[in-house]
């Protein structure tokens, strides 16, 4: 549904019922005391997640999706989508289609945070990973998703890095053979050493090298600006250097991993830069809220308005 038509139709309906604008405002006030009637007009496709606007929208995932659309967001991401019931997945997909929300990433497989996964060449672990990719293909088709997140797992301290890289590349090539016929893309997410010590994939140049070795449109980079600020900094030059392999962005300010404007990253400049390069993809809001309740949720919306004002 077109948001402008939705608002227009509701204003007309309110007038027909004798409520007028005041009645519509009261209805919005019941939904949340700090909600603006006018949706934001963002330059980029920012994607909130479930729970980010829970105080304003309530517990129900469908109500939360509708709230996101009401606020002007045009995308949504859900790391835990694969674990939700098929009935809920379908219901969420219908809501996203009706409200013009593009589906962002979900996590495609079980991530090994404390032990090797794709790095050590274990055939049984590779087969488990490929089985999970097959399952995720069905989820992606069900929810109209294009991207899914992949993390190769922990380093194997008994193998030199080159061997581990070769093992990862081989597993990803086999996954691409499954994904390519469906036009789906796994995005590799480098994670920072502070929050996730011991993981194999940490840097954007490393992810770029792996994507080049895999050489498939189904294997690209998820450039999480929060992680890469901690891991390597030099954000805009590293984005430029990796650009042709980047398919997805996620954000969070540092320190704290909260909304833009709460930390050291100049998100207005970063957002303007990727927009100027013609980025048409999704920017996942993978962070917490700096303040609780409806006030904190409104602060998140205002932070994105401010950072997107270019």
Short mmCIF file of C-alpha atoms in Angstrom, two decimals:
data_model
loop_
_atom_site.label_atom_id
_atom_site.label_comp_id
_atom_site.label_asym_id
_atom_site.label_seq_id
_atom_site.Cartn_x
_atom_site.Cartn_y
_atom_site.Cartn_z
CA UNK A 1 0.00 0.00 0.00
CA UNK A 2 1.25 3.47 -0.89
CA UNK A 3 1.83 5.34 2.36
CA UNK A 4 0.65 8.69 1.00
CA UNK A 5 -2.59 7.13 -0.21
CA UNK A 6 -2.96 5.37 3.12
CA UNK A 7 -2.76 8.66 5.04
CA UNK A 8 -4.99 10.43 2.52
CA UNK A 9 -7.63 7.70 2.65
CA UNK A 10 -7.63 7.72 6.44
CA UNK A 11 -8.07 11.50 6.56
CA UNK A 12 -11.02 11.26 4.18
CA UNK A 13 -12.52 8.42 6.19
CA UNK A 14 -12.07 10.37 9.42
CA UNK A 15 -13.87 13.35 7.92
CA UNK A 16 -16.72 11.15 6.75
CA UNK A 17 -17.13 9.87 10.29
CA UNK A 18 -17.17 13.40 11.65
CA UNK A 19 -13.78 13.00 13.33
CA UNK A 20 -11.70 15.33 11.16
CA UNK A 21 -7.97 15.83 11.66
CA UNK A 22 -8.39 16.12 15.41
CA UNK A 23 -9.90 12.64 15.55
CA UNK A 24 -7.06 11.19 13.49
CA UNK A 25 -4.52 12.87 15.74
CA UNK A 26 -6.23 11.39 18.80
CA UNK A 27 -6.08 7.97 17.18
CA UNK A 28 -2.36 8.41 16.61
CA UNK A 29 -1.95 9.61 20.17
CA UNK A 30 -3.53 6.38 21.43
CA UNK A 31 -0.94 4.43 19.45
CA UNK A 32 1.88 6.39 21.04
CA UNK A 33 2.15 9.80 22.66
CA UNK A 34 5.30 10.74 20.76
CA UNK A 35 4.37 9.61 17.27
CA UNK A 36 4.40 12.16 14.48
CA UNK A 37 1.52 11.94 11.99
CA UNK A 38 3.77 12.58 8.98
CA UNK A 39 6.03 9.67 7.97
CA UNK A 40 9.68 10.39 7.34
CA UNK A 41 10.91 10.57 3.75
CA UNK A 42 14.27 8.79 3.92
CA UNK A 43 16.88 8.74 1.17
CA UNK A 44 18.01 5.21 2.08
CA UNK A 45 16.15 2.01 2.94
CA UNK A 46 16.71 1.81 6.69
CA UNK A 47 15.55 -1.49 8.19
CA UNK A 48 14.47 -1.71 11.85
CA UNK A 49 14.08 -5.04 13.64
CA UNK A 50 11.45 -6.50 15.93
CA UNK A 51 11.57 -5.02 19.41
CA UNK A 52 13.00 -1.69 18.33
CA UNK A 53 9.56 -0.01 18.54
CA UNK A 54 7.85 -2.39 20.94
CA UNK A 55 6.85 0.28 23.47
CA UNK A 56 4.98 2.20 20.77
CA UNK A 57 3.61 -0.67 18.69
CA UNK A 58 3.13 -3.47 21.20
CA UNK A 59 4.31 -7.08 21.25
CA UNK A 60 2.68 -8.32 18.06
CA UNK A 61 5.14 -8.58 15.14
CA UNK A 62 2.50 -7.49 12.64
CA UNK A 63 1.69 -4.37 14.64
CA UNK A 64 5.42 -3.61 14.80
CA UNK A 65 5.77 -3.95 11.03
CA UNK A 66 2.82 -1.63 10.49
CA UNK A 67 4.32 0.89 12.89
CA UNK A 68 7.63 0.84 10.99
CA UNK A 69 5.80 1.53 7.74
CA UNK A 70 3.75 4.29 9.40
CA UNK A 71 6.98 5.98 10.47
CA UNK A 72 8.32 6.00 6.91
CA UNK A 73 10.68 3.03 7.00
CA UNK A 74 10.72 1.02 3.79
CA UNK A 75 12.62 -2.10 4.87
CA UNK A 76 12.85 -4.60 7.71
CA UNK A 77 15.41 -7.18 8.83
CA UNK A 78 15.13 -10.11 11.22
CA UNK A 79 18.12 -12.21 12.23
CA UNK A 80 15.79 -14.74 13.84
CA UNK A 81 13.31 -15.08 10.98
CA UNK A 82 14.38 -18.65 10.21
CA UNK A 83 13.31 -19.77 13.68
CA UNK A 84 9.79 -18.35 13.41
CA UNK A 85 6.82 -20.53 12.53
CA UNK A 86 5.94 -20.90 8.87
CA UNK A 87 2.53 -19.39 9.59
CA UNK A 88 4.10 -16.28 11.11
CA UNK A 89 6.66 -16.01 8.30
CA UNK A 90 3.86 -15.98 5.75
CA UNK A 91 1.82 -13.48 7.74
CA UNK A 92 4.82 -11.18 8.06
CA UNK A 93 5.56 -11.52 4.35
CA UNK A 94 2.00 -10.50 3.45
CA UNK A 95 2.19 -7.51 5.75
CA UNK A 96 5.53 -6.40 4.31
CA UNK A 97 4.20 -6.70 0.78
CA UNK A 98 1.06 -4.75 1.63
CA UNK A 99 2.99 -1.98 3.41
CA UNK A 100 5.88 -1.65 0.95
CA UNK A 101 8.57 -3.03 3.27
CA UNK A 102 11.51 -4.79 1.63
CA UNK A 103 12.83 -7.80 3.53
CA UNK A 104 16.45 -7.54 4.60
CA UNK A 105 18.79 -10.18 5.97
CA UNK A 106 18.11 -13.12 8.19
CA UNK A 107 20.77 -15.49 9.58
CA UNK A 108 21.13 -18.46 7.24
CA UNK A 109 22.87 -21.02 9.45
CA UNK A 110 23.97 -21.91 12.95
CA UNK A 111 27.04 -19.78 13.73
CA UNK A 112 29.87 -21.38 15.69
CA UNK A 113 31.05 -18.64 18.03
CA UNK A 114 33.54 -20.72 20.04
CA UNK A 115 34.79 -23.43 17.67
CA UNK A 116 35.75 -23.86 14.01
CA UNK A 117 32.92 -24.24 11.53
CA UNK A 118 33.87 -23.67 7.89
CA UNK A 119 37.52 -22.97 8.64
CA UNK A 120 38.90 -26.43 9.39
CA UNK A 121 37.65 -28.31 6.34
CA UNK A 122 35.58 -30.82 8.32
CA UNK A 123 33.31 -32.44 5.74
CA UNK A 124 30.51 -33.13 8.21
CA UNK A 125 30.43 -29.46 9.25
CA UNK A 126 30.42 -28.39 5.61
CA UNK A 127 27.50 -30.69 4.85
CA UNK A 128 25.62 -29.34 7.87
CA UNK A 129 26.20 -25.80 6.60
CA UNK A 130 24.97 -26.68 3.10
CA UNK A 131 21.88 -28.36 4.53
CA UNK A 132 21.10 -25.16 6.43
CA UNK A 133 21.59 -23.10 3.27
CA UNK A 134 19.04 -25.31 1.50
CA UNK A 135 16.59 -24.71 4.36
CA UNK A 136 17.24 -20.98 4.18
CA UNK A 137 16.46 -20.92 0.47
CA UNK A 138 12.93 -22.06 1.30
CA UNK A 139 12.63 -19.42 4.02
CA UNK A 140 13.87 -16.71 1.63
CA UNK A 141 11.28 -17.66 -0.99
CA UNK A 142 8.55 -17.67 1.65
CA UNK A 143 9.34 -14.18 2.94
CA UNK A 144 10.51 -12.57 -0.34
CA UNK A 145 14.09 -12.13 0.91
CA UNK A 146 17.13 -11.67 -1.30
CA UNK A 147 19.93 -11.72 1.28
CA UNK A 148 20.97 -14.01 4.11
CA UNK A 149 23.84 -13.58 6.58
CA UNK A 150 26.74 -16.03 6.75
CA UNK A 151 29.56 -16.04 9.33
CA UNK A 152 32.32 -18.66 8.72
CA UNK A 153 32.89 -19.23 12.42
CA UNK A 154 35.87 -19.42 14.76
CA UNK A 155 39.52 -19.74 13.73
CA UNK A 156 41.23 -23.11 13.88
CA UNK A 157 44.39 -22.44 15.87
CA UNK A 158 46.06 -25.55 14.46
CA UNK A 159 45.79 -24.47 10.83
CA UNK A 160 47.61 -21.69 9.03
CA UNK A 161 45.32 -18.92 7.82
CA UNK A 162 45.80 -19.74 4.14
CA UNK A 163 44.46 -23.26 4.60
CA UNK A 164 41.50 -21.94 6.56
CA UNK A 165 40.75 -19.43 3.80
CA UNK A 166 40.81 -22.20 1.21
CA UNK A 167 38.40 -24.26 3.30
CA UNK A 168 36.01 -21.33 3.68
CA UNK A 169 36.14 -20.51 -0.03
CA UNK A 170 35.35 -24.12 -0.97
CA UNK A 171 32.32 -24.22 1.32
CA UNK A 172 31.05 -20.91 -0.01
CA UNK A 173 31.45 -22.00 -3.62
CA UNK A 174 29.27 -25.02 -2.91
CA UNK A 175 26.71 -22.83 -1.20
CA UNK A 176 26.65 -20.51 -4.22
CA UNK A 177 25.82 -23.47 -6.46
CA UNK A 178 22.66 -23.83 -4.38
CA UNK A 179 21.83 -20.11 -4.22
CA UNK A 180 22.52 -18.95 -7.77
CA UNK A 181 19.56 -20.71 -9.44
CA UNK A 182 17.23 -18.82 -7.07
CA UNK A 183 18.89 -15.41 -7.45
CA UNK A 184 19.71 -15.32 -3.73
CA UNK A 185 22.80 -13.83 -2.09
CA UNK A 186 24.62 -14.76 1.10
CA UNK A 187 26.39 -11.79 2.62
CA UNK A 188 29.55 -12.42 4.63
CA UNK A 189 29.75 -10.35 7.79
CA UNK A 190 33.18 -9.47 9.24
CA UNK A 191 32.85 -9.03 13.01
CA UNK A 192 35.07 -7.04 15.37
CA UNK A 193 37.65 -8.57 17.71
CA UNK A 194 36.29 -6.87 20.83
CA UNK A 195 32.74 -8.17 20.78
CA UNK A 196 33.52 -11.47 19.03
CA UNK A 197 37.10 -12.52 19.84
CA UNK A 198 38.52 -15.42 17.87
CA UNK A 199 36.31 -15.30 14.79
CA UNK A 200 37.89 -15.97 11.43
CA UNK A 201 36.33 -13.19 9.38
CA UNK A 202 37.13 -9.76 10.80
CA UNK A 203 38.22 -7.28 8.10
CA UNK A 204 36.69 -5.82 4.95
CA UNK A 205 39.80 -6.56 2.81
CA UNK A 206 39.63 -10.18 3.98
CA UNK A 207 35.95 -10.42 3.03
CA UNK A 208 36.74 -8.78 -0.31
CA UNK A 209 39.49 -11.32 -1.00
CA UNK A 210 37.16 -14.24 -0.21
CA UNK A 211 34.36 -12.88 -2.40
CA UNK A 212 36.78 -12.45 -5.28
CA UNK A 213 37.98 -16.03 -4.82
CA UNK A 214 34.42 -17.42 -4.71
CA UNK A 215 33.57 -15.30 -7.77
CA UNK A 216 29.78 -15.51 -7.62
CA UNK A 217 26.92 -12.99 -7.52
CA UNK A 218 25.58 -15.09 -4.65
CA UNK A 219 28.53 -14.30 -2.34
CA UNK A 220 28.97 -10.68 -1.28
CA UNK A 221 29.89 -8.56 1.76
CA UNK A 222 27.70 -7.34 4.59
CA UNK A 223 29.59 -4.22 5.64
CA UNK A 224 28.58 -3.57 9.25
CA UNK A 225 29.79 -0.04 9.94
CA UNK A 226 29.74 -0.55 13.71
CA UNK A 227 32.01 -3.61 13.51
CA UNK A 228 34.37 -2.05 11.00
CA UNK A 229 34.74 1.18 12.95
CA UNK A 230 36.09 -0.91 15.84
CA UNK A 231 38.07 -3.33 13.70
CA UNK A 232 39.71 -1.05 11.17
CA UNK A 233 38.21 2.46 11.06
CA UNK A 234 38.92 4.47 7.89
CA UNK A 235 35.31 3.80 6.98
CA UNK A 236 34.68 5.68 3.75
CA UNK A 237 37.95 4.65 2.05
CA UNK A 238 37.36 1.01 3.05
CA UNK A 239 33.80 1.17 1.76
CA UNK A 240 35.13 2.55 -1.53
CA UNK A 241 37.82 -0.13 -1.77
CA UNK A 242 35.31 -2.94 -1.16
CA UNK A 243 32.42 -1.33 -3.02
CA UNK A 244 31.97 -3.76 -5.89
CA UNK A 245 31.59 -6.66 -3.45
CA UNK A 246 29.31 -4.93 -0.91
CA UNK A 247 25.64 -5.91 -1.13
CA UNK A 248 24.34 -4.85 2.27
CA UNK A 249 25.07 -2.43 5.12
CA UNK A 250 24.31 -2.55 8.82
CA UNK A 251 24.84 0.24 11.32
CA UNK A 252 25.23 1.07 14.98
CA UNK A 253 27.23 3.84 16.63
CA UNK A 254 30.39 3.29 18.66
CA UNK A 255 30.80 3.02 21.59
CA UNK A 256 27.58 1.44 22.77
CA UNK A 257 26.08 0.06 19.55
CA UNK A 258 23.09 2.38 19.72
CA UNK A 259 21.42 4.59 17.11
CA UNK A 260 23.40 7.09 14.99
CA UNK A 261 24.30 10.40 16.72
CA UNK A 262 25.02 8.64 20.05
CA UNK A 263 28.70 7.91 19.39
CA UNK A 264 31.76 8.86 17.38
CA UNK A 265 30.71 7.92 13.83
CA UNK A 266 29.62 10.74 11.53
CA UNK A 267 26.72 8.80 10.05
CA UNK A 268 25.38 11.75 8.11
CA UNK A 269 28.59 11.83 6.06
CA UNK A 270 28.68 8.03 5.68
CA UNK A 271 25.04 7.80 4.60
CA UNK A 272 25.43 10.69 2.19
CA UNK A 273 28.51 9.02 0.71
CA UNK A 274 26.93 5.64 0.04
CA UNK A 275 23.81 7.37 -1.30
CA UNK A 276 25.95 9.45 -3.68
CA UNK A 277 27.48 6.22 -5.00
CA UNK A 278 24.04 5.06 -6.05
CA UNK A 279 23.41 2.50 -3.33
CA UNK A 280 19.88 1.09 -3.69
CA UNK A 281 20.10 -1.66 -1.08
CA UNK A 282 19.12 -1.93 2.56
CA UNK A 283 20.77 -0.39 5.62
CA UNK A 284 20.03 -2.63 8.58
CA UNK A 285 19.51 -0.93 11.95
CA UNK A 286 21.33 -3.62 13.95
CA UNK A 287 21.66 -1.76 17.22
CA UNK A 288 19.88 -1.07 20.48
CA UNK A 289 18.06 2.06 21.61
CA UNK A 290 20.02 4.49 23.77
CA UNK A 291 16.94 5.29 25.88
CA UNK A 292 14.02 3.11 26.99
CA UNK A 293 10.33 3.46 26.22
CA UNK A 294 8.47 5.56 23.69
CA UNK A 295 10.81 8.53 24.20
CA UNK A 296 13.76 6.33 23.27
CA UNK A 297 11.96 5.01 20.21
CA UNK A 298 11.15 8.50 19.03
CA UNK A 299 14.82 9.38 19.57
CA UNK A 300 15.80 6.56 17.20
CA UNK A 301 13.48 7.91 14.51
CA UNK A 302 14.77 11.45 14.99
CA UNK A 303 18.37 10.22 14.83
CA UNK A 304 17.74 8.69 11.42
CA UNK A 305 15.97 11.79 10.20
CA UNK A 306 18.96 13.87 11.29
CA UNK A 307 21.56 11.51 9.81
CA UNK A 308 19.60 11.21 6.56
CA UNK A 309 19.15 14.97 6.05
CA UNK A 310 21.26 15.57 2.97
#
